[in-house]
Amino acid sequence: MTDTTLRDDESPGNFIREIVEDDLREGRRARIVTRFPPEPNGYLHIGHAKAIWVNFSLAREFGGQCNLRFDDTNPVAEDEEFVHGIERDIRWLGYEWGETKYASDYFEQLYAWAVQLVKDGKAYVDEQGLEQIREGRGSFHRPGVESPYRDRSVEENLAQLERMRAGEIEEGGAVLRAKIDMQSKDLKLRDPLMYRILKAPHHRTGTRWCIYPMYDWAHGQSDAIEGITHSCCSLEFVNHHALYDWFLEAIGVPAPPQQYEFARLNLDYTVLSKRALLELVRGGHVEGWDDPRMPTLAGMRRRGYTPEAIKAFCERTGVSRRPGVVDVGLLEHEVRTDLNARSPRYMGVLDPIRLVIENYPEGHVDWFDCPLNPDDPSFGTRRVPLSHTLFIEREDFEKDPPKKWFRLAPGAEVRLRYAALVTCRDVVEDADGRVVELRCTWDPDSKGGRSPDGRKVKGTIHWVSAAHALDAEVRLFDRLFTTESPMADEATSFLEHLNPASREVKTACKLEPALGALGPGERVQLERLGYFVTDSADHAPGRPVFNRTITLKDTWSKIAAREPR
Ligand code: ATP
Ligand code: MG
């Protein structure tokens, strides 16, 4: 695979967009209709978001329409739960569609077309076993062998097809095949299957059907029924293209849809296969489809990613036919960029140690009006209390500081953000030598954090007043996998590459009181610590639970500066 690392000024383009533009300008189409066709057998991931964005944004840009159609042709793996999950995720991305459509709505029409193909001598019922059919198809190097059932009469075919539909033939006892060309170089054209018998109830059609259309027979015809003009799919469908066209020509629809294939989205350090994601969930390696470490849209939502960031990422990575792997750092960069613009700033301490200001009157409180976003006054302000006892971050103190240490150390002076200058006078340790408290003094003339006499105080740290602090649980996340391509090595399971430290739960965190008003799913920046969101399931006003969406440090500029590998 080639690397598709992008420079900041690079735009990868969108070749499908250009095709649509030409088709409209040159009058080949009066209007565009696209569709997103998920199989309801799992939750959507960021790769699906790419396909959703491709289809919905084209329709939106050119004043057309994009349908949501469930490709529900395999009754065994499908479930109503997934239908609702998928609808919710697409709405969350900000897209609308008309009535939800289902391939199963077209089963009757598909069957009628199949009968027509049989009558036209273009399809036949094959009663060889599936193994024999597979064997007879041959391979790239071995020509196919025609089935002994290939030339049975139209009447016989119709009778057998009806028996298939009526449930008179057992599973595996017969299939309907298109009669195309067993010598074709294109293996898909060697008399592909159209129907198989599956005596399984379907989540929508119940027990009405016991024959189900194959993907290739259902897909293009569903597109035609809906008047789809541009049927966009990922590159692995290239080898279905000729068959897609053959079926449409055989049924004879006017202005048939055209299929266009684009390279699917791959991300490093990430698995994007529903099968693998299902394994993570079923195996208990994550806490569910919406675990914040999952690359699912449900997981990203719970993690605090925004739909805007995800769509910006889709746009940024473009639409091309060149397969590649995108740096997950680019997605994180888009998330940071968006969160930076929208998140109010607060203070919180993840790993607290106590800081006592000895010369600050006990019981006294100074309230400061602090900006919710120093770069954007329209965010307004919140009130932050200063008092005698505070919490600061354990890592902002160093007993034996290295050179150029600007944070707190014995004898050193720092700025408490927005509040005051304090100097560390004494360090209290427990029996094990662990720091439990810092005894400090403040300069009462530095109220608001300004240096009263021009003396330089380089370090500024965050803090929270102990008496006013909210106790919170904060969940920190790292990448779920430790290797760039967890699925690359076929000999080892991707599960072996799971990062054992991908989730850390901190339970004794201290937050400034203004954060007490947040409901679930609200996003903030905790200064110096990153972007956070209140957990959509576990957060409650009296019991704050935050997920860290992402740290503040952007690795993307580093990545962007690197030469393409
Ligand atoms: P997976 O391969 O992850 O199991 P799928 O392709 O089987 O997913 P579908 O429900 O069939 O899942 O996908 C719906 C649409 O999403 C298809 O048109 C497919 O091409 C597209 N799609 C799936 N994964 C990606 C991806 N990584 N990048 C772009 N499009 C994708
Ligand atoms: Mg698929």
mmCIF file of C-alpha atoms and ligand atoms in Angstrom, residues 37 39 48 71 215 236-237 264 274, ligand 2:
data_model
loop_
_atom_site.group_PDB
_atom_site.id
_atom_site.type_symbol
_atom_site.label_atom_id
_atom_site.label_comp_id
_atom_site.label_asym_id
_atom_site.label_seq_id
_atom_site.Cartn_x
_atom_site.Cartn_y
_atom_site.Cartn_z
ATOM 1 C CA PRO A 37 -26.074 1.009 1.286
ATOM 2 C CA GLU A 39 -25.600 -4.010 5.673
ATOM 3 C CA HIS A 48 -18.364 4.065 6.543
ATOM 4 C CA ASP A 71 -28.650 -3.970 2.038
ATOM 5 C CA TYR A 215 -25.507 -9.093 -3.360
ATOM 6 C CA GLU A 236 -13.121 -3.991 -3.830
ATOM 7 C CA PHE A 237 -16.262 -3.775 -5.980
ATOM 8 C CA ARG A 264 -11.518 2.775 0.888
ATOM 9 C CA LYS A 274 -16.855 -5.104 11.067
HETATM 10 MG MG MG B 2 -19.995 -5.023 2.450
#
